[in-house]
Every structure is written in C-alpha cells, then in structure tokens.
C-alpha cells in the first residue's frame, strides 16, 4: 500500500547511492536512510504516534533531523518544524495551537520546554542535538530496521508549517502529501535535477526552502546533499569542486561576491546557482555574472504554496524578476480590492492556483476562506506584475505598500532608484505615520564602506526620476537592515524603530 510522499521521495535513490554527506566525513546511503528512518519511525510509534498525529520539532540541523522528517512520513504523522530561534513563550503558543503528540527539542532546552509541553498536553518530549544525540536516538537504537509504512494518500497532511507572521498571529499552513510531491517533481524537471547532482545544503531546515525545496528535490532525483551546518563562504567555495548546485537566500550571494575566491574557475564544476526567499538585488545578479560567467536563477515561492515561479533553466534569467510560472502552477494578477484580473503589465496582488497550493490554515477556517477566491486561487499578499514576456516581477508585500496622501507607492520602485546611486549598498522604503499624509514615504539607506552621501544629495538625485509623491520625506542612514534568518528585510521592525519620526 502506498505511503504517497515517502514512496515518491525514495523512488529514485539507489540503495548504495549516497544521499547525504557531511564535511566531517559522515555519509548516509539511500539504503541506510531507509534503515535509520525505520528505527526512528518505530520510536515514534512506541510513543503512541498514529497517522494524522502531529510531531513538532525545534531542533538543530543534523542528518538525524532529516531522518526524523522521513520517519514522520512513514508513520503518517504530520511534521511540524519550528525555527530554532523561537523563545519558550513562542513555543508555548505553537504547542498550544497545534496539540502535537510528540515534541522533539534540543537537550539544552529540554528543562524549560518540558513544562511548557506538559502544559500543552503533549504526551512525549524527546531530545535530539546537532550531533544526532539525545533520547530520540536512544529510543530508536534497538528498534527493527524495517517498518511497515502507514497508508497515506495524496490529500493527507504531510506537514504543518507556521508562517513567519510579521503581523498578527503566526498561522499554520497545512501542506498535503501531494502539495510537496508535485512541487518537488516540478522543480526537479524545471531545474534538470538528476542522480548526478550534488547540492550544497547550507540553509536551515525549519523553513520550506531548506526542507522541501532543497531536501525533497535532491531526494526525489536520487541525488546527493553536501550537508553543512550553516553558510560559510570559505567552505562553500572550497566544496564547489565536489558539487553541482547551490540553493541559497540572497545574503549567500552578497557574501559570495565579496569573497576573493569566487571566480569563473572556482564555479566551473557547478551547473546551477538558485536564489529565493527574498528579493535578489539586480546588482548582486550582475556582479555574480561578471565574476563567474554564470547567471543566478531566481525563483519565488512561499510557505503556503511551495514554489510558484522560476527563471528558466534554458533561456534568459532576468535580474530583478522571479521568472515564469512553473509548469503546473497558474499565476494571475488581480485588483486587491475586488479581485478582478488586472490588465497585463499593471500592478496588483499575485494569486496562485495549482497542486502546490496548501489546504488551508490550521484551525482557522475563516482566515482560510478569506485568503482564497471562489475559483480556488490563493491570494498571496505579494504585489507584482507580469510583463509582456510572461516574467513575474514582485514589487513588495501588500502590507509594505505605502499609501501617502491617497497615492500608492510601491517600495521596490523607489528602492531600485536609490540602490542605483553611487555609494549606496542597499535601501528599504517604509511608510511611517504622518499627520498630513497618513503615511510618509521614508528611506532607510545603508551606505557602502567609505561612501559619503547625505539626505539632500539622495533627494536631489531622485527628484528627476520619480514623481514628487514617491520621493522620501526623510532619509535615515543605518549601518545595516534588520533581516530574519531567511534573509528577508524585516520592514515591520524598521517601522517600529522609526515610528516617531514625524512626531
Ligand atoms: P515564506 O513563507 O517565509 O517563504 O515567505 C514567502 C514570501 O517571501 C513571499 O510571499 C514573498 O514576499 C517573499 N519571497 C520569496 N521569494 C522571493 C523572491 N525571489 N523575490 C521576492 N520576494 C520573495
């Protein structure tokens, strides 16, 4: 009987082919993956875990953590990974909201988190550390190395991923077996993955990017992961001779282009550099291409939908765009107020439909209903347009749109002009409360080292390029922009920091 996603993920990997290798010299073949995940599946079952139960984890990156995800699939449990940076009170919210059967955490936090888990009626708290040690693996050690997988179909839940939730409550996105399987298959095809590929994996594994894009695509292709604890530019460059592909957030690439080791010679063994999770600056794309002769492939997606668009594998990879809708994904741009499709080229809210789109928010039927159109399209909340050649351009999150004196200002348009100024490293446009305008367009700018630019010079340079209402009312200089672990600029934090700017 079928265990839908697990069967699809493991169909290609040859039993003696290596699935995962660490820089420390540890290697796990696909055959060993099957044995180890079976033992962990038994350990979960011993805790009373049944198909449909949730297993929540807040654990460091380790090969065993990946095996735990697979074990959940085999038991039919719903895998719920949590950001390792979450505090005890945040964990209390997630456990209370999702009612997991089992919670696995780092041994160093077991003391404070066990009482929280108990209060949330979690039946079992187990531990797992970055070295793969802890009570989970103690329980798994003596278990049989085969396991009768649960029967799971396309529409059964595979994972619950909470959105990063910069406003309001974080919501649990219910992802089905086929949401994940279809997206991994489409990405394998789009990016030409095969068993000859070796992916440099330096992303965290509590987010859809590191988990379901990186791991699922590699596994579905029967390929290999070079599994790194975190991003380190030296290490990435030194491992390129053994690899074929890198998936990264834009900050990986801004750091790589600053590294003297990034040359055309160094990247020769690599066939593909992919970027996503946050906008890649056109400048980064350009410098990377200049230094290496290779064009970074930018793609776009979100927790609720998996991947939505990708620049082409063959064909123009356009800087500043997120490419074309994936083969099985429909994308349209609509008027955010009434949902009517916008004329081609106009800015509106991006909506998505396809087998990749999640089932809804966990225990939030009203919120779910509000974010889907009647014809099944999901309203992403991202603002963008589709150009004449079908490429999607993102201009910002809807909630980051600045409305000043009744006019809409799309942050990306102003940021692009500022970023193009000599001496500017990067910028963020935010709307801050203002008595007359409602919101005032405000620029937060990070200068390049040694650059000398003041507010008057920035405004003078922008004035001939942008309509007056789009010009920043104020320019704030900062040493860096606050980012989350996926490299996204946290505009909500900037808005809080500077909320009193206009009195
Ligand atoms: P998350 O659910 O954490 O993966 O965040 C999804 C959001 O990240 C999307 O709704 C976009 O706002 C943003 N995002 C992801 N990829 C890109 C990209 N290539 N360019 C611009 N924004 C992106």
Coordinates of C-alpha atoms and ligand atoms in Angstrom, one line a residue:
X1 CA 0.0 0.0 0.0
X2 CA 1.2 3.4 -0.8
X3 CA 2.8 5.9 1.5
X4 CA 2.4 8.7 -1.0
X5 CA 5.1 11.2 -0.4
X6 CA 7.7 8.9 1.1
X7 CA 7.4 6.5 -1.8
X8 CA 7.8 9.3 -4.3
X9 CA 10.8 10.8 -2.5
X10 CA 12.6 7.5 -2.3
X11 CA 11.8 6.0 -5.7
X12 CA 14.9 7.1 -7.4
X13 CA 17.8 6.8 -4.9
X14 CA 19.9 3.7 -5.5
X15 CA 20.3 1.8 -2.3
X16 CA 24.1 2.2 -2.4
X17 CA 24.0 5.7 -3.7
X18 CA 24.9 8.4 -1.2
X19 CA 22.1 10.6 -0.1
X20 CA 23.8 12.8 2.4
X21 CA 27.4 13.6 3.3
X22 CA 28.8 15.9 5.9
X23 CA 32.1 17.8 5.9
X24 CA 33.1 15.7 8.9
X25 CA 33.2 12.7 6.6
X26 CA 29.9 11.1 7.6
X27 CA 27.9 9.6 4.7
X28 CA 24.5 8.0 4.6
X29 CA 23.4 6.0 1.6
X30 CA 19.8 5.8 0.5
X31 CA 19.8 2.2 1.8
X32 CA 21.0 3.5 5.3
X33 CA 18.3 6.2 5.1
X34 CA 15.7 3.6 4.9
X35 CA 17.0 1.6 7.9
X36 CA 17.6 4.6 10.1
X37 CA 14.2 6.3 9.3
X38 CA 12.6 2.9 10.0
X39 CA 14.1 2.8 13.5
X40 CA 13.0 6.3 14.3
X41 CA 9.5 5.5 12.9
X42 CA 9.4 2.7 15.5
X43 CA 10.4 5.1 18.2
X44 CA 7.6 7.5 17.3
X45 CA 5.1 4.6 17.1
X46 CA 6.2 3.5 20.6
X47 CA 5.2 6.9 21.8
X48 CA 1.7 6.2 20.5
X49 CA 2.1 8.3 17.4
X50 CA -0.5 7.4 14.8
X51 CA -1.2 8.5 11.3
X52 CA -2.5 12.1 11.4
X53 CA -0.8 13.0 14.7
X54 CA 1.5 16.0 14.8
X55 CA 5.1 15.7 15.7
X56 CA 6.6 19.1 16.5
X57 CA 10.3 19.7 16.5
X58 CA 12.6 22.5 17.4
X59 CA 16.0 21.0 16.7
X60 CA 19.4 21.9 15.3
X61 CA 20.4 20.8 11.8
X62 CA 21.6 17.2 11.7
X63 CA 21.3 14.2 9.4
X64 CA 19.1 12.6 12.1
X65 CA 16.7 15.6 11.9
X66 CA 16.2 14.8 8.2
X67 CA 15.7 11.1 9.1
X68 CA 13.1 12.3 11.7
X69 CA 11.1 14.1 9.0
X70 CA 11.2 10.9 6.8
X71 CA 10.2 8.8 9.9
X72 CA 7.2 11.1 10.3
X73 CA 6.1 10.5 6.7
X74 CA 6.5 6.7 7.3
X75 CA 4.3 6.8 10.4
X76 CA 1.9 9.0 8.6
X77 CA 2.5 11.8 11.2
X78 CA 2.4 15.5 10.3
X79 CA 5.8 17.1 10.6
X80 CA 5.9 20.5 12.3
X81 CA 9.4 22.1 12.3
X82 CA 9.9 25.2 14.4
X83 CA 12.5 27.9 14.0
X84 CA 15.4 27.3 16.4
X85 CA 15.3 31.0 17.4
X86 CA 11.8 30.8 18.9
X87 CA 11.7 31.6 22.6
X88 CA 9.9 29.5 25.2
X89 CA 6.8 31.7 25.1
X90 CA 6.7 31.4 21.3
X91 CA 7.0 27.6 21.6
X92 CA 4.1 27.6 24.2
X93 CA 1.9 29.3 21.5
X94 CA 2.8 26.8 18.8
X95 CA 2.4 23.7 21.0
X96 CA -0.9 25.0 22.4
X97 CA -2.2 25.8 18.9
X98 CA -1.2 22.5 17.2
X99 CA -1.6 19.9 20.0
X100 CA 1.3 17.6 18.9
X101 CA 1.6 14.1 20.2
X102 CA 5.4 14.3 20.4
X103 CA 7.7 17.3 20.8
X104 CA 11.4 16.9 20.0
X105 CA 13.8 19.6 21.2
X106 CA 17.4 20.3 21.8
X107 CA 18.7 18.6 25.0
X108 CA 20.0 22.0 26.2
X109 CA 16.4 23.4 26.2
X110 CA 14.6 20.3 27.5
X111 CA 14.4 21.7 31.0
X112 CA 12.5 24.9 30.2
X113 CA 10.5 23.4 27.3
X114 CA 9.3 20.2 29.0
X115 CA 7.0 22.0 31.4
X116 CA 5.6 24.1 28.5
X117 CA 5.0 20.9 26.5
X118 CA 3.3 19.3 29.5
X119 CA 1.0 22.3 30.0
X120 CA 0.1 21.9 26.3
X121 CA -0.8 18.2 26.9
X122 CA 2.0 16.9 24.7
X123 CA 2.3 13.2 25.5
X124 CA 6.1 12.9 24.9
X125 CA 9.1 15.2 24.9
X126 CA 12.2 13.7 23.3
X127 CA 15.6 15.3 22.6
X128 CA 17.9 15.5 19.6
X129 CA 21.1 17.6 19.3
X130 CA 23.2 18.8 16.4
X131 CA 25.4 15.7 16.8
X132 CA 22.4 13.4 16.4
X133 CA 22.4 12.5 20.1
X134 CA 19.5 12.5 22.5
X135 CA 16.6 10.5 23.9
X136 CA 15.0 10.1 20.4
X137 CA 18.0 8.2 19.0
X138 CA 18.4 6.3 22.3
X139 CA 14.8 5.1 21.8
X140 CA 15.5 4.3 18.1
X141 CA 18.8 2.5 18.6
X142 CA 17.5 -1.0 19.3
X143 CA 14.4 -0.9 17.0
X144 CA 14.0 -3.1 14.0
X145 CA 15.4 -1.7 10.7
X146 CA 12.3 -2.2 8.7
X147 CA 8.9 -0.6 9.1
X148 CA 5.5 -1.1 7.6
X149 CA 4.7 2.4 6.3
X150 CA 1.3 3.9 7.0
X151 CA -1.0 4.2 4.1
X152 CA -1.2 7.8 3.1
X153 CA -2.9 9.3 0.0
X154 CA -2.3 12.5 -2.0
X155 CA -4.6 14.6 0.1
X156 CA -3.4 13.6 3.5
X157 CA -1.4 16.1 5.5
X158 CA 2.4 15.8 5.4
X159 CA 3.5 18.9 7.2
X160 CA 2.3 21.9 9.2
X161 CA 4.5 24.9 8.7
X162 CA 3.8 28.1 10.6
X163 CA 4.2 31.3 8.6
X164 CA 6.8 33.7 9.9
X165 CA 3.9 36.0 10.7
X166 CA 5.3 39.6 10.9
X167 CA 1.8 40.8 11.7
X168 CA -0.7 39.2 13.9
X169 CA -0.7 35.5 14.9
X170 CA 1.5 33.1 13.1
X171 CA -0.7 30.7 11.1
X172 CA -0.1 27.0 10.5
X173 CA -0.1 26.2 6.8
X174 CA -1.5 22.6 6.2
X175 CA 0.6 21.0 3.4
X176 CA -0.6 17.8 1.9
X177 CA 1.5 14.9 0.6
X178 CA 0.8 16.0 -3.0
X179 CA 1.5 19.6 -2.4
X180 CA 5.0 18.6 -1.5
X181 CA 5.4 15.8 -4.0
X182 CA 4.0 17.7 -7.0
X183 CA 6.2 20.7 -6.3
X184 CA 9.4 18.6 -5.8
X185 CA 8.7 16.8 -9.1
X186 CA 8.0 20.1 -11.0
X187 CA 11.2 21.6 -9.6
X188 CA 13.3 18.5 -10.5
X189 CA 12.0 18.8 -14.1
X190 CA 12.4 22.6 -14.2
X191 CA 15.9 22.6 -12.9
X192 CA 17.0 19.4 -14.6
X193 CA 17.9 17.5 -11.4
X194 CA 19.3 14.0 -11.8
X195 CA 21.1 11.4 -9.7
X196 CA 24.4 13.0 -10.8
X197 CA 23.7 16.2 -8.8
X198 CA 25.3 17.2 -5.6
X199 CA 23.6 20.0 -3.7
X200 CA 25.4 22.3 -1.3
X201 CA 22.9 22.5 1.5
X202 CA 23.7 25.4 3.8
X203 CA 20.1 26.5 4.6
X204 CA 18.3 26.0 7.9
X205 CA 15.9 23.0 7.8
X206 CA 12.9 24.5 9.7
X207 CA 11.8 26.5 6.6
X208 CA 10.2 25.4 3.3
X209 CA 13.4 26.4 1.4
X210 CA 15.9 24.2 3.2
X211 CA 13.4 21.4 3.7
X212 CA 11.0 21.0 0.8
X213 CA 12.9 22.7 -2.0
X214 CA 16.4 21.6 -1.1
X215 CA 15.9 18.2 0.5
X216 CA 12.8 16.9 -1.4
X217 CA 14.2 17.9 -4.8
X218 CA 17.5 16.2 -4.1
X219 CA 15.9 13.1 -2.7
X220 CA 13.3 12.8 -5.5
X221 CA 16.2 13.0 -8.0
X222 CA 18.1 10.3 -6.2
X223 CA 20.9 12.9 -5.9
X224 CA 23.3 13.8 -3.0
X225 CA 23.3 16.5 -0.3
X226 CA 26.5 18.0 1.0
X227 CA 25.0 18.8 4.3
X228 CA 26.6 21.9 6.0
X229 CA 25.7 23.2 9.4
X230 CA 25.4 26.8 8.2
X231 CA 26.5 29.1 5.5
X232 CA 30.2 29.8 5.4
X233 CA 31.5 31.4 2.2
X234 CA 35.0 29.9 2.6
X235 CA 33.5 26.4 2.9
X236 CA 31.1 26.8 0.1
X237 CA 33.9 27.8 -2.3
X238 CA 36.2 25.1 -1.1
X239 CA 33.4 22.5 -1.7
X240 CA 32.5 23.6 -5.2
X241 CA 34.8 21.0 -6.8
X242 CA 32.6 18.3 -5.3
X243 CA 29.2 19.9 -6.0
X244 CA 26.9 20.8 -8.9
X245 CA 24.3 23.1 -7.4
X246 CA 23.7 25.7 -4.6
X247 CA 20.4 26.8 -3.3
X248 CA 20.6 30.0 -1.3
X249 CA 19.0 33.1 0.1
X250 CA 20.2 36.4 -1.4
X251 CA 22.6 37.0 1.5
X252 CA 24.5 33.9 0.5
X253 CA 25.2 35.6 -2.8
X254 CA 26.0 39.0 -1.5
X255 CA 28.6 37.3 0.7
X256 CA 30.0 35.1 -2.1
X257 CA 30.5 38.1 -4.4
X258 CA 32.6 39.8 -1.7
X259 CA 34.8 36.7 -1.5
X260 CA 38.1 36.8 -3.5
X261 CA 37.8 33.1 -4.2
X262 CA 34.6 33.5 -6.3
X263 CA 36.0 33.2 -9.8
X264 CA 34.9 31.6 -13.1
X265 CA 37.5 28.9 -12.4
X266 CA 36.0 28.2 -8.9
X267 CA 32.5 27.7 -10.2
X268 CA 33.4 25.5 -13.2
X269 CA 32.1 22.3 -11.6
X270 CA 28.8 23.9 -10.7
X271 CA 25.9 23.9 -13.1
X272 CA 23.3 25.9 -11.1
X273 CA 23.0 28.7 -8.6
X274 CA 19.5 29.2 -7.3
X275 CA 18.3 32.1 -5.1
X276 CA 15.0 32.7 -3.4
X277 CA 13.0 33.5 -0.2
X278 CA 13.7 37.2 -0.5
X279 CA 14.4 39.6 -3.4
X280 CA 17.9 39.3 -5.0
X281 CA 19.2 42.7 -5.9
X282 CA 19.7 43.1 -9.6
X283 CA 23.2 44.4 -8.7
X284 CA 24.1 41.1 -7.0
X285 CA 22.9 39.2 -10.1
X286 CA 25.1 41.4 -12.3
X287 CA 28.3 41.3 -10.2
X288 CA 27.9 37.5 -9.8
X289 CA 27.6 37.1 -13.6
X290 CA 30.6 39.4 -14.1
X291 CA 32.8 37.4 -11.7
X292 CA 31.7 33.9 -12.7
X293 CA 30.1 34.0 -16.1
X294 CA 27.0 32.3 -14.6
X295 CA 23.6 33.8 -14.1
X296 CA 21.9 33.2 -10.8
X297 CA 18.5 31.6 -11.3
X298 CA 15.9 33.4 -9.1
X299 CA 12.7 31.8 -8.1
X300 CA 9.7 32.8 -5.9
X301 CA 7.5 30.9 -3.5
X302 CA 6.1 30.9 -0.1
X303 CA 5.3 28.6 2.8
X304 CA 1.7 28.2 1.8
X305 CA 2.3 27.4 -1.8
X306 CA 5.8 26.0 -2.2
X307 CA 7.5 27.3 -5.3
X308 CA 5.4 29.4 -7.7
X309 CA 7.7 30.8 -10.4
X310 CA 11.2 30.2 -11.6
X311 CA 13.5 31.9 -14.1
X312 CA 14.1 29.4 -16.9
X313 CA 16.9 26.8 -16.9
X314 CA 17.4 27.4 -20.5
X315 CA 16.6 30.9 -21.7
X316 CA 17.0 34.3 -20.2
X317 CA 17.4 34.6 -16.4
X318 CA 16.3 38.1 -15.8
X319 CA 17.7 40.1 -12.9
X320 CA 15.0 41.7 -10.8
X321 CA 12.3 39.2 -11.9
X322 CA 11.3 35.9 -10.4
X323 CA 10.7 34.3 -13.8
X324 CA 7.8 32.4 -15.2
X325 CA 5.0 30.4 -13.5
X326 CA 6.0 26.7 -13.0
X327 CA 4.5 24.2 -15.5
X328 CA 1.7 23.1 -13.2
X329 CA 1.1 26.4 -11.4
X330 CA -1.3 29.2 -12.6
X331 CA -0.5 32.8 -11.7
X332 CA -2.6 35.8 -12.2
X333 CA -2.5 39.4 -11.0
X334 CA -5.7 40.9 -9.6
X335 CA -7.0 44.1 -8.1
X336 CA -6.5 43.7 -4.4
X337 CA -9.8 45.3 -3.6
X338 CA -12.3 43.5 -5.8
X339 CA -10.2 40.5 -7.2
X340 CA -10.7 41.5 -10.8
X341 CA -7.9 40.5 -13.1
X342 CA -5.7 43.4 -13.9
X343 CA -4.6 44.3 -17.5
X344 CA -1.3 42.7 -18.4
X345 CA 1.6 44.8 -17.1
X346 CA -0.4 46.5 -14.3
X347 CA 0.5 46.0 -10.7
X348 CA -1.9 44.0 -8.4
X349 CA -1.9 41.2 -6.0
X350 CA -0.4 37.9 -7.1
X351 CA -2.8 35.0 -6.9
X352 CA -1.9 31.3 -7.4
X353 CA -3.7 28.0 -8.1
X354 CA -2.2 24.5 -8.6
X355 CA -1.4 21.2 -6.9
X356 CA 1.2 23.0 -4.8
X357 CA -1.3 25.3 -3.0
X358 CA -1.9 24.4 0.6
X359 CA -5.1 23.1 2.1
X360 CA -5.7 25.9 4.5
X361 CA -4.7 27.4 7.8
X362 CA -4.7 25.0 10.8
X363 CA -7.9 25.5 12.8
X364 CA -8.6 28.9 11.1
X365 CA -11.5 28.2 8.6
X366 CA -12.4 31.9 8.4
X367 CA -8.9 33.1 7.7
X368 CA -8.5 30.3 5.1
X369 CA -11.8 31.3 3.4
X370 CA -10.7 35.0 3.4
X371 CA -7.4 34.2 1.6
X372 CA -8.9 32.1 -1.2
X373 CA -11.0 33.2 -4.1
X374 CA -14.1 31.2 -5.0
X375 CA -12.4 29.7 -8.0
X376 CA -9.6 28.3 -5.9
X377 CA -6.9 30.9 -6.4
X378 CA -4.9 31.7 -3.2
X379 CA -4.2 35.4 -2.6
X380 CA -0.5 35.6 -1.8
X381 CA -0.4 39.1 -0.5
X382 CA 2.5 39.9 -2.7
X383 CA 2.2 42.8 -5.1
X384 CA 3.6 42.4 -8.6
X385 CA 3.0 42.4 -12.3
X386 CA 3.5 40.1 -15.3
X387 CA 5.5 41.6 -18.2
X388 CA 4.9 41.2 -21.9
X389 CA 7.1 38.1 -21.9
X390 CA 5.3 36.4 -19.0
X391 CA 8.0 37.1 -16.4
X392 CA 6.7 37.9 -12.9
X393 CA 8.0 41.0 -11.1
X394 CA 7.5 41.4 -7.4
X395 CA 7.2 44.9 -6.1
X396 CA 6.7 44.1 -2.4
X397 CA 4.3 42.7 0.2
X398 CA 0.9 44.2 0.2
X399 CA 1.3 45.2 3.8
X400 CA 4.5 47.1 2.9
X401 CA 2.7 49.2 0.3
X402 CA 3.0 52.9 1.3
X403 CA -0.2 54.9 0.9
X404 CA 0.7 58.6 1.1
X405 CA -1.8 61.3 0.6
X406 CA -4.0 58.8 -1.2
X407 CA -1.3 57.7 -3.6
X408 CA 0.2 54.2 -3.7
X409 CA 3.9 54.0 -3.6
X410 CA 5.5 50.6 -4.4
X411 CA 8.6 50.3 -2.3
X412 CA 10.6 48.4 -4.9
X413 CA 10.4 51.2 -7.5
X414 CA 11.9 53.7 -5.1
X415 CA 14.4 51.2 -3.6
X416 CA 15.7 50.4 -7.1
X417 CA 16.4 54.1 -7.9
X418 CA 18.2 54.5 -4.5
X419 CA 20.2 51.3 -4.9
X420 CA 21.4 52.5 -8.3
X421 CA 23.1 55.6 -6.7
X422 CA 26.8 55.6 -6.3
X423 CA 27.8 54.7 -2.7
X424 CA 24.5 53.0 -1.7
X425 CA 24.7 49.4 -0.6
X426 CA 21.0 48.8 -0.1
X427 CA 17.8 50.5 1.0
X428 CA 14.4 49.9 2.3
X429 CA 11.3 52.1 1.8
X430 CA 8.8 52.1 4.5
X431 CA 5.6 54.1 5.3
X432 CA 5.6 55.9 8.7
X433 CA 2.6 57.6 10.4
X434 CA 2.3 61.2 9.3
X435 CA -0.3 63.7 10.3
X436 CA -0.9 65.2 6.8
X437 CA -0.1 62.3 4.5
X438 CA -1.4 59.3 6.6
X439 CA 1.9 57.7 5.8
X440 CA 5.1 59.3 4.8
X441 CA 7.5 57.6 2.3
X442 CA 10.7 57.1 4.3
X443 CA 14.0 55.7 3.1
X444 CA 16.4 53.7 5.2
X445 CA 19.7 53.6 3.5
X446 CA 22.9 51.6 4.1
X447 CA 25.9 53.1 2.5
X448 CA 28.9 51.3 1.1
X449 CA 32.0 51.5 3.3
X450 CA 33.7 54.9 3.0
X451 CA 30.8 56.4 0.9
X452 CA 29.7 59.9 1.7
X453 CA 26.2 60.7 0.8
X454 CA 23.7 62.9 2.7
X455 CA 19.9 63.3 2.6
X456 CA 20.0 66.3 0.3
X457 CA 22.2 64.5 -2.3
X458 CA 19.9 61.5 -2.3
X459 CA 16.8 63.6 -2.7
X460 CA 18.4 65.7 -5.4
X461 CA 19.4 62.5 -7.3
X462 CA 15.9 61.0 -7.1
X463 CA 13.9 64.2 -7.9
X464 CA 14.3 64.0 -11.7
X465 CA 13.4 60.3 -11.7
X466 CA 10.4 59.9 -9.5
X467 CA 7.0 61.7 -9.2
X468 CA 7.0 64.0 -6.2
X469 CA 4.7 61.9 -4.1
X470 CA 7.1 59.0 -4.3
X471 CA 10.1 60.9 -3.0
X472 CA 11.1 60.1 0.6
X473 CA 10.0 62.7 3.1
X474 CA 13.1 61.7 5.1
X475 CA 16.2 59.7 4.6
X476 CA 17.5 57.7 7.5
X477 CA 21.0 56.3 7.3
X478 CA 21.6 52.9 9.1
X479 CA 24.6 50.6 9.4
X480 CA 22.5 47.6 8.3
X481 CA 18.9 46.5 7.7
X482 CA 17.3 44.0 10.1
X483 CA 16.9 40.7 8.4
X484 CA 15.3 37.4 9.5
X485 CA 17.2 34.1 9.1
X486 CA 15.9 33.7 5.5
X487 CA 17.4 37.0 4.5
X488 CA 14.1 38.9 4.4
X489 CA 14.3 42.6 5.4
X490 CA 12.0 43.0 8.4
X491 CA 10.2 46.2 7.5
X492 CA 7.8 45.8 10.5
X493 CA 10.9 46.2 12.7
X494 CA 12.0 49.3 10.8
X495 CA 8.5 50.7 11.1
X496 CA 8.6 50.2 14.9
X497 CA 12.1 51.6 15.2
X498 CA 11.3 54.8 13.4
X499 CA 7.6 55.1 14.2
X500 CA 8.0 58.5 15.9
X501 CA 10.0 60.1 13.1
X502 CA 7.2 62.5 12.1
X503 CA 6.1 63.3 15.7
Ligands
LIG1 P1 8.0 32.4 3.4 O1 6.6 32.0 3.6 O2 8.8 32.6 4.6 O3 8.7 31.5 2.4 O4 7.9 33.9 2.7 C1 7.3 34.0 1.4 C2 7.5 35.4 0.9 O5 8.8 35.6 0.6 C3 6.7 35.6 -0.4 O6 5.4 35.9 -0.2 C4 7.5 36.8 -0.9 O7 7.0 38.0 -0.3 C5 8.9 36.6 -0.4 N1 9.8 36.0 -1.5 C6 10.1 34.7 -1.7 N2 10.9 34.6 -2.7 C7 11.1 35.8 -3.3 C8 11.8 36.4 -4.4 N3 12.5 35.6 -5.1 N4 11.7 37.7 -4.6 C9 10.9 38.5 -3.8 N5 10.3 38.0 -2.7 C10 10.3 36.7 -2.4

